[in-house]
């Protein structure tokens, strides 16, 4: 419920009392997120999420696609044309970014040799766009000053990027039981994330090519190859470099949070971030 939390926290910066409208947009964003996960689990062939079998694994891809679509239609039926400063087009644009990034990631499946900027662009669309919209929405609906709406949008974006990199780190270092989903799946299904990208850069710097040889021209590595890729990425310090990238985004978010001029909102955002950074699932 991170997205609704961002909506509700941001709404405290507004001047108008809009409790119902804030709750409505918070629900819309959580439902869209849920729909996107239902679809994501089909794309990724994921068997479990949050420790329980996915809809895809229980009901099959056809029912899961339709259930995700249904959830999305229910969410969209709650969106009005305009609610305070929040326009339905802002909501539609963020959903569009989600889909574009997933299309881009899917089209690049099996290509592990992508740049850091391609990776950041993908996660900006698939995760940060919805975080940014969430943080912005509460403030926009309640008519907060425009500069604060934009600042919250940027805070959401920065937290979203940090969150997704952290999620991608957990796929390398997490524990299946606490994580509630399979680990090492990204490599298995041909998705390059920052720990691997950074490790490949480090290997190149050192003049090696063990990891490069394993990932070049591969569409879906075998289980054994995936294990080798994950352990080499860790050996080359890919995880540490990913952690330090997370920290740069968090530092930028904290800088903006400190400029909101509202101690309650600041402390709530910091406490949300602390919960996120301690998460293991
Ligand atoms: C999880 O990523 C997936 C997303 C953040 C977005 C998925 C978006 C779509 C499938 C587009 C469809 C959109 C809608 C609105 C229906 P991940 O696979 O890296 O994370 P995970 O490890 O939790 O699965
Ligand atoms: Mg997934």
PDB file of C-alpha atoms and ligand atoms in Angstrom:
ATOM      1  CA  UNK A   1       0.000   0.000   0.000  1.00  0.00           C
ATOM      2  CA  UNK A   2       2.919   2.359  -0.681  1.00  0.00           C
ATOM      3  CA  UNK A   3       1.100   4.197  -3.450  1.00  0.00           C
ATOM      4  CA  UNK A   4      -2.025   5.021  -1.387  1.00  0.00           C
ATOM      5  CA  UNK A   5       0.269   6.015   1.496  1.00  0.00           C
ATOM      6  CA  UNK A   6       2.012   8.523  -0.794  1.00  0.00           C
ATOM      7  CA  UNK A   7      -1.346   9.945  -1.936  1.00  0.00           C
ATOM      8  CA  UNK A   8      -2.586  10.394   1.627  1.00  0.00           C
ATOM      9  CA  UNK A   9       0.667  11.851   2.951  1.00  0.00           C
ATOM     10  CA  UNK A  10       0.830  14.373   0.089  1.00  0.00           C
ATOM     11  CA  UNK A  11      -2.791  15.417   0.607  1.00  0.00           C
ATOM     12  CA  UNK A  12      -1.824  17.099   3.896  1.00  0.00           C
ATOM     13  CA  UNK A  13      -0.114  19.856   1.880  1.00  0.00           C
ATOM     14  CA  UNK A  14      -3.402  20.935   0.325  1.00  0.00           C
ATOM     15  CA  UNK A  15      -5.756  23.637   1.491  1.00  0.00           C
ATOM     16  CA  UNK A  16      -9.063  21.971   0.691  1.00  0.00           C
ATOM     17  CA  UNK A  17     -10.753  19.239   2.717  1.00  0.00           C
ATOM     18  CA  UNK A  18     -11.206  16.437   0.144  1.00  0.00           C
ATOM     19  CA  UNK A  19     -11.127  13.216   2.165  1.00  0.00           C
ATOM     20  CA  UNK A  20     -13.379  11.141  -0.113  1.00  0.00           C
ATOM     21  CA  UNK A  21     -11.657  12.285  -3.293  1.00  0.00           C
ATOM     22  CA  UNK A  22      -8.231  11.546  -1.807  1.00  0.00           C
ATOM     23  CA  UNK A  23      -9.336   8.057  -0.746  1.00  0.00           C
ATOM     24  CA  UNK A  24     -10.752   7.468  -4.200  1.00  0.00           C
ATOM     25  CA  UNK A  25      -7.547   8.312  -6.059  1.00  0.00           C
ATOM     26  CA  UNK A  26      -5.530   6.331  -3.495  1.00  0.00           C
ATOM     27  CA  UNK A  27      -7.733   3.296  -4.210  1.00  0.00           C
ATOM     28  CA  UNK A  28      -7.467   3.795  -7.968  1.00  0.00           C
ATOM     29  CA  UNK A  29      -3.680   3.780  -7.815  1.00  0.00           C
ATOM     30  CA  UNK A  30      -3.524   0.648  -5.654  1.00  0.00           C
ATOM     31  CA  UNK A  31      -5.991  -1.170  -7.929  1.00  0.00           C
ATOM     32  CA  UNK A  32      -4.011  -0.236 -11.032  1.00  0.00           C
ATOM     33  CA  UNK A  33      -0.837  -1.387  -9.330  1.00  0.00           C
ATOM     34  CA  UNK A  34      -2.505  -4.686  -8.445  1.00  0.00           C
ATOM     35  CA  UNK A  35      -3.773  -5.115 -12.026  1.00  0.00           C
ATOM     36  CA  UNK A  36      -0.263  -4.444 -13.330  1.00  0.00           C
ATOM     37  CA  UNK A  37       1.143  -7.133 -11.004  1.00  0.00           C
ATOM     38  CA  UNK A  38      -1.467  -9.652 -12.145  1.00  0.00           C
ATOM     39  CA  UNK A  39      -0.339  -8.993 -15.728  1.00  0.00           C
ATOM     40  CA  UNK A  40       3.329  -8.864 -14.757  1.00  0.00           C
ATOM     41  CA  UNK A  41       3.145 -12.334 -13.211  1.00  0.00           C
ATOM     42  CA  UNK A  42       1.860 -13.698 -16.515  1.00  0.00           C
ATOM     43  CA  UNK A  43       4.683 -12.018 -18.440  1.00  0.00           C
ATOM     44  CA  UNK A  44       7.283 -13.254 -15.943  1.00  0.00           C
ATOM     45  CA  UNK A  45       5.723 -16.721 -15.528  1.00  0.00           C
ATOM     46  CA  UNK A  46       5.799 -16.097 -11.757  1.00  0.00           C
ATOM     47  CA  UNK A  47       4.413 -18.884  -9.565  1.00  0.00           C
ATOM     48  CA  UNK A  48       4.274 -17.026  -6.252  1.00  0.00           C
ATOM     49  CA  UNK A  49       3.948 -13.461  -5.010  1.00  0.00           C
ATOM     50  CA  UNK A  50       3.821 -12.270  -1.405  1.00  0.00           C
ATOM     51  CA  UNK A  51       4.196 -15.901  -0.390  1.00  0.00           C
ATOM     52  CA  UNK A  52       1.050 -17.165  -2.104  1.00  0.00           C
ATOM     53  CA  UNK A  53       0.403 -18.666  -5.556  1.00  0.00           C
ATOM     54  CA  UNK A  54      -0.190 -16.054  -8.248  1.00  0.00           C
ATOM     55  CA  UNK A  55      -3.521 -15.786 -10.018  1.00  0.00           C
ATOM     56  CA  UNK A  56      -1.690 -16.793 -13.177  1.00  0.00           C
ATOM     57  CA  UNK A  57      -0.462 -20.046 -11.640  1.00  0.00           C
ATOM     58  CA  UNK A  58      -3.862 -20.902 -10.139  1.00  0.00           C
ATOM     59  CA  UNK A  59      -6.246 -19.850 -12.909  1.00  0.00           C
ATOM     60  CA  UNK A  60      -4.010 -19.762 -15.979  1.00  0.00           C
ATOM     61  CA  UNK A  61      -2.985 -16.877 -18.249  1.00  0.00           C
ATOM     62  CA  UNK A  62      -6.340 -16.325 -19.937  1.00  0.00           C
ATOM     63  CA  UNK A  63      -8.314 -15.853 -16.703  1.00  0.00           C
ATOM     64  CA  UNK A  64      -5.487 -13.809 -15.217  1.00  0.00           C
ATOM     65  CA  UNK A  65      -5.368 -11.407 -18.202  1.00  0.00           C
ATOM     66  CA  UNK A  66      -9.105 -10.902 -17.948  1.00  0.00           C
ATOM     67  CA  UNK A  67      -9.069 -10.483 -14.167  1.00  0.00           C
ATOM     68  CA  UNK A  68      -6.317  -7.847 -14.512  1.00  0.00           C
ATOM     69  CA  UNK A  69      -8.326  -6.072 -17.214  1.00  0.00           C
ATOM     70  CA  UNK A  70     -11.438  -6.187 -15.046  1.00  0.00           C
ATOM     71  CA  UNK A  71      -9.596  -4.683 -12.086  1.00  0.00           C
ATOM     72  CA  UNK A  72      -8.243  -1.963 -14.360  1.00  0.00           C
ATOM     73  CA  UNK A  73     -11.713  -1.170 -15.699  1.00  0.00           C
ATOM     74  CA  UNK A  74     -13.091  -0.921 -12.148  1.00  0.00           C
ATOM     75  CA  UNK A  75     -10.247   1.431 -11.209  1.00  0.00           C
ATOM     76  CA  UNK A  76     -10.767   3.618 -14.273  1.00  0.00           C
ATOM     77  CA  UNK A  77     -14.490   3.889 -13.622  1.00  0.00           C
ATOM     78  CA  UNK A  78     -13.598   5.813 -10.432  1.00  0.00           C
ATOM     79  CA  UNK A  79     -11.511   8.439 -12.251  1.00  0.00           C
ATOM     80  CA  UNK A  80     -13.319  11.718 -12.903  1.00  0.00           C
ATOM     81  CA  UNK A  81     -12.308  14.128 -15.675  1.00  0.00           C
ATOM     82  CA  UNK A  82     -10.925  16.598 -13.171  1.00  0.00           C
ATOM     83  CA  UNK A  83     -10.514  16.548  -9.392  1.00  0.00           C
ATOM     84  CA  UNK A  84      -8.945  19.740  -8.079  1.00  0.00           C
ATOM     85  CA  UNK A  85      -5.703  20.117 -10.063  1.00  0.00           C
ATOM     86  CA  UNK A  86      -5.621  16.427 -10.932  1.00  0.00           C
ATOM     87  CA  UNK A  87      -6.668  15.699 -14.510  1.00  0.00           C
ATOM     88  CA  UNK A  88      -7.655  12.245 -15.731  1.00  0.00           C
ATOM     89  CA  UNK A  89      -5.039  12.646 -18.487  1.00  0.00           C
ATOM     90  CA  UNK A  90      -2.238  12.676 -15.852  1.00  0.00           C
ATOM     91  CA  UNK A  91      -3.513   9.321 -14.620  1.00  0.00           C
ATOM     92  CA  UNK A  92      -3.821   7.915 -18.150  1.00  0.00           C
ATOM     93  CA  UNK A  93      -0.307   9.133 -19.043  1.00  0.00           C
ATOM     94  CA  UNK A  94       1.266   7.340 -16.081  1.00  0.00           C
ATOM     95  CA  UNK A  95      -0.535   4.103 -17.016  1.00  0.00           C
ATOM     96  CA  UNK A  96       0.709   4.545 -20.550  1.00  0.00           C
ATOM     97  CA  UNK A  97       4.294   4.838 -19.283  1.00  0.00           C
ATOM     98  CA  UNK A  98       3.853   1.601 -17.331  1.00  0.00           C
ATOM     99  CA  UNK A  99       2.817  -0.224 -20.479  1.00  0.00           C
ATOM    100  CA  UNK A 100       5.512   1.371 -22.683  1.00  0.00           C
ATOM    101  CA  UNK A 101       8.239   0.321 -20.274  1.00  0.00           C
ATOM    102  CA  UNK A 102       6.929  -3.220 -20.009  1.00  0.00           C
ATOM    103  CA  UNK A 103       6.787  -3.400 -23.810  1.00  0.00           C
ATOM    104  CA  UNK A 104      10.361  -2.132 -24.008  1.00  0.00           C
ATOM    105  CA  UNK A 105      11.566  -4.598 -21.365  1.00  0.00           C
ATOM    106  CA  UNK A 106       9.748  -7.452 -23.077  1.00  0.00           C
ATOM    107  CA  UNK A 107      11.137  -6.555 -26.504  1.00  0.00           C
ATOM    108  CA  UNK A 108      14.643  -6.518 -25.009  1.00  0.00           C
ATOM    109  CA  UNK A 109      14.247  -9.864 -23.225  1.00  0.00           C
ATOM    110  CA  UNK A 110      17.473 -11.852 -23.330  1.00  0.00           C
ATOM    111  CA  UNK A 111      19.593  -8.806 -24.160  1.00  0.00           C
ATOM    112  CA  UNK A 112      21.726  -8.402 -21.060  1.00  0.00           C
ATOM    113  CA  UNK A 113      24.072  -5.860 -22.569  1.00  0.00           C
ATOM    114  CA  UNK A 114      22.030  -2.732 -21.976  1.00  0.00           C
ATOM    115  CA  UNK A 115      23.295   0.592 -20.659  1.00  0.00           C
ATOM    116  CA  UNK A 116      22.515   2.006 -17.218  1.00  0.00           C
ATOM    117  CA  UNK A 117      20.431   4.721 -18.844  1.00  0.00           C
ATOM    118  CA  UNK A 118      18.251   2.189 -20.666  1.00  0.00           C
ATOM    119  CA  UNK A 119      17.717   0.423 -17.349  1.00  0.00           C
ATOM    120  CA  UNK A 120      16.833   3.666 -15.538  1.00  0.00           C
ATOM    121  CA  UNK A 121      14.448   4.656 -18.339  1.00  0.00           C
ATOM    122  CA  UNK A 122      12.679   1.299 -18.011  1.00  0.00           C
ATOM    123  CA  UNK A 123      12.276   1.439 -14.254  1.00  0.00           C
ATOM    124  CA  UNK A 124      11.254   5.080 -14.459  1.00  0.00           C
ATOM    125  CA  UNK A 125       8.298   3.978 -16.564  1.00  0.00           C
ATOM    126  CA  UNK A 126       7.394   0.740 -14.901  1.00  0.00           C
ATOM    127  CA  UNK A 127       7.680   1.877 -11.267  1.00  0.00           C
ATOM    128  CA  UNK A 128       8.637   5.520 -10.745  1.00  0.00           C
ATOM    129  CA  UNK A 129       5.825   6.902 -12.936  1.00  0.00           C
ATOM    130  CA  UNK A 130       3.180   5.477 -10.605  1.00  0.00           C
ATOM    131  CA  UNK A 131       5.089   6.527  -7.464  1.00  0.00           C
ATOM    132  CA  UNK A 132       5.411  10.065  -8.872  1.00  0.00           C
ATOM    133  CA  UNK A 133       1.734  10.190  -9.776  1.00  0.00           C
ATOM    134  CA  UNK A 134       0.802   8.915  -6.297  1.00  0.00           C
ATOM    135  CA  UNK A 135       2.871  11.492  -4.456  1.00  0.00           C
ATOM    136  CA  UNK A 136       1.551  14.261  -6.712  1.00  0.00           C
ATOM    137  CA  UNK A 137      -2.122  13.225  -6.715  1.00  0.00           C
ATOM    138  CA  UNK A 138      -2.982  13.828  -3.060  1.00  0.00           C
ATOM    139  CA  UNK A 139      -1.506  17.336  -3.215  1.00  0.00           C
ATOM    140  CA  UNK A 140      -3.121  18.080  -6.596  1.00  0.00           C
ATOM    141  CA  UNK A 141      -6.587  16.962  -5.500  1.00  0.00           C
ATOM    142  CA  UNK A 142      -6.447  19.099  -2.350  1.00  0.00           C
ATOM    143  CA  UNK A 143      -5.132  22.175  -4.181  1.00  0.00           C
ATOM    144  CA  UNK A 144      -1.671  22.419  -2.625  1.00  0.00           C
ATOM    145  CA  UNK A 145       0.575  25.180  -4.041  1.00  0.00           C
ATOM    146  CA  UNK A 146       1.785  24.173  -7.503  1.00  0.00           C
ATOM    147  CA  UNK A 147       5.502  24.160  -6.615  1.00  0.00           C
ATOM    148  CA  UNK A 148       4.780  21.660  -3.818  1.00  0.00           C
ATOM    149  CA  UNK A 149       2.758  19.446  -6.166  1.00  0.00           C
ATOM    150  CA  UNK A 150       5.738  19.333  -8.551  1.00  0.00           C
ATOM    151  CA  UNK A 151       8.200  18.753  -5.709  1.00  0.00           C
ATOM    152  CA  UNK A 152       6.122  15.809  -4.483  1.00  0.00           C
ATOM    153  CA  UNK A 153       6.016  14.456  -8.030  1.00  0.00           C
ATOM    154  CA  UNK A 154       9.829  14.496  -8.091  1.00  0.00           C
ATOM    155  CA  UNK A 155      10.062  12.934  -4.614  1.00  0.00           C
ATOM    156  CA  UNK A 156       7.752  10.120  -5.748  1.00  0.00           C
ATOM    157  CA  UNK A 157       9.848   9.634  -8.863  1.00  0.00           C
ATOM    158  CA  UNK A 158      13.126   9.443  -6.887  1.00  0.00           C
ATOM    159  CA  UNK A 159      11.651   7.079  -4.273  1.00  0.00           C
ATOM    160  CA  UNK A 160      10.198   4.937  -7.064  1.00  0.00           C
ATOM    161  CA  UNK A 161      13.561   4.548  -8.796  1.00  0.00           C
ATOM    162  CA  UNK A 162      15.219   3.711  -5.450  1.00  0.00           C
ATOM    163  CA  UNK A 163      12.448   1.216  -4.644  1.00  0.00           C
ATOM    164  CA  UNK A 164      12.780  -0.621  -7.967  1.00  0.00           C
ATOM    165  CA  UNK A 165      16.582  -0.843  -7.791  1.00  0.00           C
ATOM    166  CA  UNK A 166      16.185  -2.242  -4.292  1.00  0.00           C
ATOM    167  CA  UNK A 167      13.587  -4.719  -5.559  1.00  0.00           C
ATOM    168  CA  UNK A 168      16.060  -5.760  -8.238  1.00  0.00           C
ATOM    169  CA  UNK A 169      18.819  -6.163  -5.633  1.00  0.00           C
ATOM    170  CA  UNK A 170      16.561  -8.467  -3.602  1.00  0.00           C
ATOM    171  CA  UNK A 171      16.266 -10.690  -6.659  1.00  0.00           C
ATOM    172  CA  UNK A 172      20.022 -11.273  -6.260  1.00  0.00           C
ATOM    173  CA  UNK A 173      20.382 -11.381  -2.510  1.00  0.00           C
ATOM    174  CA  UNK A 174      16.922 -12.099  -1.071  1.00  0.00           C
ATOM    175  CA  UNK A 175      15.597 -15.193   0.576  1.00  0.00           C
ATOM    176  CA  UNK A 176      12.690 -16.966  -1.128  1.00  0.00           C
ATOM    177  CA  UNK A 177      10.848 -17.511   2.152  1.00  0.00           C
ATOM    178  CA  UNK A 178      10.900 -13.915   3.373  1.00  0.00           C
ATOM    179  CA  UNK A 179      10.623 -12.480  -0.135  1.00  0.00           C
ATOM    180  CA  UNK A 180       7.530 -14.549  -0.928  1.00  0.00           C
ATOM    181  CA  UNK A 181       8.642 -15.034  -4.535  1.00  0.00           C
ATOM    182  CA  UNK A 182      11.353 -16.903  -6.428  1.00  0.00           C
ATOM    183  CA  UNK A 183      14.768 -15.252  -6.427  1.00  0.00           C
ATOM    184  CA  UNK A 184      17.188 -15.137  -9.348  1.00  0.00           C
ATOM    185  CA  UNK A 185      14.172 -14.893 -11.639  1.00  0.00           C
ATOM    186  CA  UNK A 186      15.231 -11.765 -13.513  1.00  0.00           C
ATOM    187  CA  UNK A 187      18.290 -13.426 -15.003  1.00  0.00           C
ATOM    188  CA  UNK A 188      16.349 -16.634 -15.633  1.00  0.00           C
ATOM    189  CA  UNK A 189      13.768 -14.814 -17.734  1.00  0.00           C
ATOM    190  CA  UNK A 190      16.297 -12.652 -19.550  1.00  0.00           C
ATOM    191  CA  UNK A 191      15.892  -9.357 -17.723  1.00  0.00           C
ATOM    192  CA  UNK A 192      19.046  -7.348 -16.996  1.00  0.00           C
ATOM    193  CA  UNK A 193      18.927  -5.217 -13.853  1.00  0.00           C
ATOM    194  CA  UNK A 194      21.439  -2.896 -12.214  1.00  0.00           C
ATOM    195  CA  UNK A 195      23.512  -5.426 -10.201  1.00  0.00           C
ATOM    196  CA  UNK A 196      24.339  -7.209 -13.465  1.00  0.00           C
ATOM    197  CA  UNK A 197      24.826  -4.040 -15.521  1.00  0.00           C
ATOM    198  CA  UNK A 198      27.225  -2.655 -12.894  1.00  0.00           C
ATOM    199  CA  UNK A 199      29.070  -5.991 -12.620  1.00  0.00           C
ATOM    200  CA  UNK A 200      29.568  -6.120 -16.396  1.00  0.00           C
ATOM    201  CA  UNK A 201      30.987  -2.588 -16.309  1.00  0.00           C
ATOM    202  CA  UNK A 202      33.351  -3.573 -13.502  1.00  0.00           C
ATOM    203  CA  UNK A 203      34.467  -6.724 -15.305  1.00  0.00           C
ATOM    204  CA  UNK A 204      35.220  -4.723 -18.439  1.00  0.00           C
ATOM    205  CA  UNK A 205      37.228  -2.236 -16.365  1.00  0.00           C
ATOM    206  CA  UNK A 206      39.282  -5.128 -14.988  1.00  0.00           C
ATOM    207  CA  UNK A 207      39.762  -6.558 -18.481  1.00  0.00           C
ATOM    208  CA  UNK A 208      37.884  -9.806 -17.776  1.00  0.00           C
ATOM    209  CA  UNK A 209      35.182 -11.509 -19.814  1.00  0.00           C
ATOM    210  CA  UNK A 210      33.801 -14.457 -17.838  1.00  0.00           C
ATOM    211  CA  UNK A 211      30.480 -12.776 -17.082  1.00  0.00           C
ATOM    212  CA  UNK A 212      30.310 -11.167 -20.519  1.00  0.00           C
ATOM    213  CA  UNK A 213      30.774 -14.559 -22.184  1.00  0.00           C
ATOM    214  CA  UNK A 214      27.952 -16.027 -20.124  1.00  0.00           C
ATOM    215  CA  UNK A 215      25.424 -13.321 -21.000  1.00  0.00           C
ATOM    216  CA  UNK A 216      26.209 -12.366 -24.579  1.00  0.00           C
ATOM    217  CA  UNK A 217      23.851 -13.823 -27.190  1.00  0.00           C
ATOM    218  CA  UNK A 218      21.757 -15.516 -24.497  1.00  0.00           C
ATOM    219  CA  UNK A 219      18.021 -15.369 -24.570  1.00  0.00           C
ATOM    220  CA  UNK A 220      17.132 -17.495 -21.562  1.00  0.00           C
ATOM    221  CA  UNK A 221      20.071 -18.836 -19.591  1.00  0.00           C
ATOM    222  CA  UNK A 222      19.709 -22.299 -18.082  1.00  0.00           C
ATOM    223  CA  UNK A 223      19.272 -22.677 -14.309  1.00  0.00           C
ATOM    224  CA  UNK A 224      22.948 -23.486 -13.924  1.00  0.00           C
ATOM    225  CA  UNK A 225      24.040 -20.529 -16.082  1.00  0.00           C
ATOM    226  CA  UNK A 226      21.706 -18.230 -14.159  1.00  0.00           C
ATOM    227  CA  UNK A 227      23.280 -19.284 -10.880  1.00  0.00           C
ATOM    228  CA  UNK A 228      26.743 -18.591 -12.331  1.00  0.00           C
ATOM    229  CA  UNK A 229      25.646 -15.195 -13.645  1.00  0.00           C
ATOM    230  CA  UNK A 230      24.160 -14.214 -10.274  1.00  0.00           C
ATOM    231  CA  UNK A 231      27.221 -15.282  -8.313  1.00  0.00           C
ATOM    232  CA  UNK A 232      29.634 -13.564 -10.712  1.00  0.00           C
ATOM    233  CA  UNK A 233      27.567 -10.375 -10.589  1.00  0.00           C
ATOM    234  CA  UNK A 234      27.824 -10.474  -6.789  1.00  0.00           C
ATOM    235  CA  UNK A 235      31.565 -11.253  -6.981  1.00  0.00           C
ATOM    236  CA  UNK A 236      32.163  -8.183  -9.169  1.00  0.00           C
ATOM    237  CA  UNK A 237      30.455  -5.965  -6.595  1.00  0.00           C
ATOM    238  CA  UNK A 238      27.272  -5.423  -8.631  1.00  0.00           C
ATOM    239  CA  UNK A 239      25.106  -5.452  -5.511  1.00  0.00           C
ATOM    240  CA  UNK A 240      27.273  -2.915  -3.638  1.00  0.00           C
ATOM    241  CA  UNK A 241      27.199  -0.604  -6.643  1.00  0.00           C
ATOM    242  CA  UNK A 242      23.439  -0.975  -6.879  1.00  0.00           C
ATOM    243  CA  UNK A 243      23.118  -0.123  -3.178  1.00  0.00           C
ATOM    244  CA  UNK A 244      25.170   3.006  -3.681  1.00  0.00           C
ATOM    245  CA  UNK A 245      22.986   4.004  -6.636  1.00  0.00           C
ATOM    246  CA  UNK A 246      19.911   3.562  -4.414  1.00  0.00           C
ATOM    247  CA  UNK A 247      21.563   5.846  -1.873  1.00  0.00           C
ATOM    248  CA  UNK A 248      22.118   8.622  -4.419  1.00  0.00           C
ATOM    249  CA  UNK A 249      18.419   8.603  -5.325  1.00  0.00           C
ATOM    250  CA  UNK A 250      17.427   8.527  -1.658  1.00  0.00           C
ATOM    251  CA  UNK A 251      19.742  11.452  -0.895  1.00  0.00           C
ATOM    252  CA  UNK A 252      18.109  13.480  -3.684  1.00  0.00           C
ATOM    253  CA  UNK A 253      14.639  12.542  -2.395  1.00  0.00           C
ATOM    254  CA  UNK A 254      15.621  13.531   1.161  1.00  0.00           C
ATOM    255  CA  UNK A 255      16.889  16.873  -0.077  1.00  0.00           C
ATOM    256  CA  UNK A 256      13.511  17.605  -1.677  1.00  0.00           C
ATOM    257  CA  UNK A 257      11.603  16.239   1.328  1.00  0.00           C
ATOM    258  CA  UNK A 258      13.509  18.693   3.527  1.00  0.00           C
ATOM    259  CA  UNK A 259      12.253  21.562   1.363  1.00  0.00           C
ATOM    260  CA  UNK A 260       8.547  20.791   1.665  1.00  0.00           C
ATOM    261  CA  UNK A 261       8.186  23.099   4.640  1.00  0.00           C
ATOM    262  CA  UNK A 262       5.798  20.818   6.509  1.00  0.00           C
ATOM    263  CA  UNK A 263       7.307  18.799   9.330  1.00  0.00           C
ATOM    264  CA  UNK A 264       4.449  16.278   9.521  1.00  0.00           C
ATOM    265  CA  UNK A 265       4.620  15.439   5.817  1.00  0.00           C
ATOM    266  CA  UNK A 266       8.418  15.340   5.981  1.00  0.00           C
ATOM    267  CA  UNK A 267       8.453  12.922   8.911  1.00  0.00           C
ATOM    268  CA  UNK A 268       5.788  10.698   7.339  1.00  0.00           C
ATOM    269  CA  UNK A 269       7.725  10.481   4.076  1.00  0.00           C
ATOM    270  CA  UNK A 270      10.930   9.690   5.938  1.00  0.00           C
ATOM    271  CA  UNK A 271       9.207   6.996   7.972  1.00  0.00           C
ATOM    272  CA  UNK A 272       7.721   5.520   4.782  1.00  0.00           C
ATOM    273  CA  UNK A 273      11.193   5.467   3.254  1.00  0.00           C
ATOM    274  CA  UNK A 274      12.618   3.806   6.399  1.00  0.00           C
ATOM    275  CA  UNK A 275      10.008   1.060   6.172  1.00  0.00           C
ATOM    276  CA  UNK A 276      10.827   0.571   2.509  1.00  0.00           C
ATOM    277  CA  UNK A 277      14.544   0.389   3.034  1.00  0.00           C
ATOM    278  CA  UNK A 278      14.146  -2.209   5.783  1.00  0.00           C
ATOM    279  CA  UNK A 279      11.888  -4.370   3.641  1.00  0.00           C
ATOM    280  CA  UNK A 280      12.852  -7.868   2.719  1.00  0.00           C
ATOM    281  CA  UNK A 281       9.872  -8.491   0.463  1.00  0.00           C
TER     282      UNK A 281
HETATM  283  C1  LIG B   1       6.828  -5.479 -11.477  1.00  0.00           C
HETATM  284  O1  LIG B   1       8.126  -5.530 -11.934  1.00  0.00           O
HETATM  285  C2  LIG B   1       5.939  -4.844 -12.521  1.00  0.00           C
HETATM  286  C3  LIG B   1       5.638  -3.540 -12.647  1.00  0.00           C
HETATM  287  C4  LIG B   1       6.169  -2.561 -11.678  1.00  0.00           C
HETATM  288  C5  LIG B   1       4.760  -2.995 -13.736  1.00  0.00           C
HETATM  289  C6  LIG B   1       4.038  -4.009 -14.602  1.00  0.00           C
HETATM  290  C7  LIG B   1       3.248  -3.337 -15.688  1.00  0.00           C
HETATM  291  C8  LIG B   1       2.594  -3.991 -16.665  1.00  0.00           C
HETATM  292  C9  LIG B   1       2.577  -5.487 -16.762  1.00  0.00           C
HETATM  293  C10 LIG B   1       1.852  -3.215 -17.705  1.00  0.00           C
HETATM  294  C11 LIG B   1       0.362  -3.413 -17.577  1.00  0.00           C
HETATM  295  C12 LIG B   1      -0.196  -2.289 -16.834  1.00  0.00           C
HETATM  296  C13 LIG B   1      -1.459  -2.182 -16.357  1.00  0.00           C
HETATM  297  C14 LIG B   1      -1.908  -0.868 -15.827  1.00  0.00           C
HETATM  298  C15 LIG B   1      -2.430  -3.321 -16.342  1.00  0.00           C
HETATM  299  P1  LIG B   1       9.084  -6.747 -11.613  1.00  0.00           P
HETATM  300  O2  LIG B   1       8.704  -7.928 -12.435  1.00  0.00           O
HETATM  301  O3  LIG B   1      10.468  -6.239 -11.764  1.00  0.00           O
HETATM  302  O4  LIG B   1       8.825  -6.988 -10.067  1.00  0.00           O
HETATM  303  P2  LIG B   1       8.414  -8.319  -9.307  1.00  0.00           P
HETATM  304  O5  LIG B   1       9.706  -8.968  -8.967  1.00  0.00           O
HETATM  305  O6  LIG B   1       7.676  -7.863  -8.078  1.00  0.00           O
HETATM  306  O7  LIG B   1       7.571  -9.146 -10.211  1.00  0.00           O
HETATM  307 MG1  LIG B   2       7.687  -9.666 -12.112  1.00  0.00          MG
END
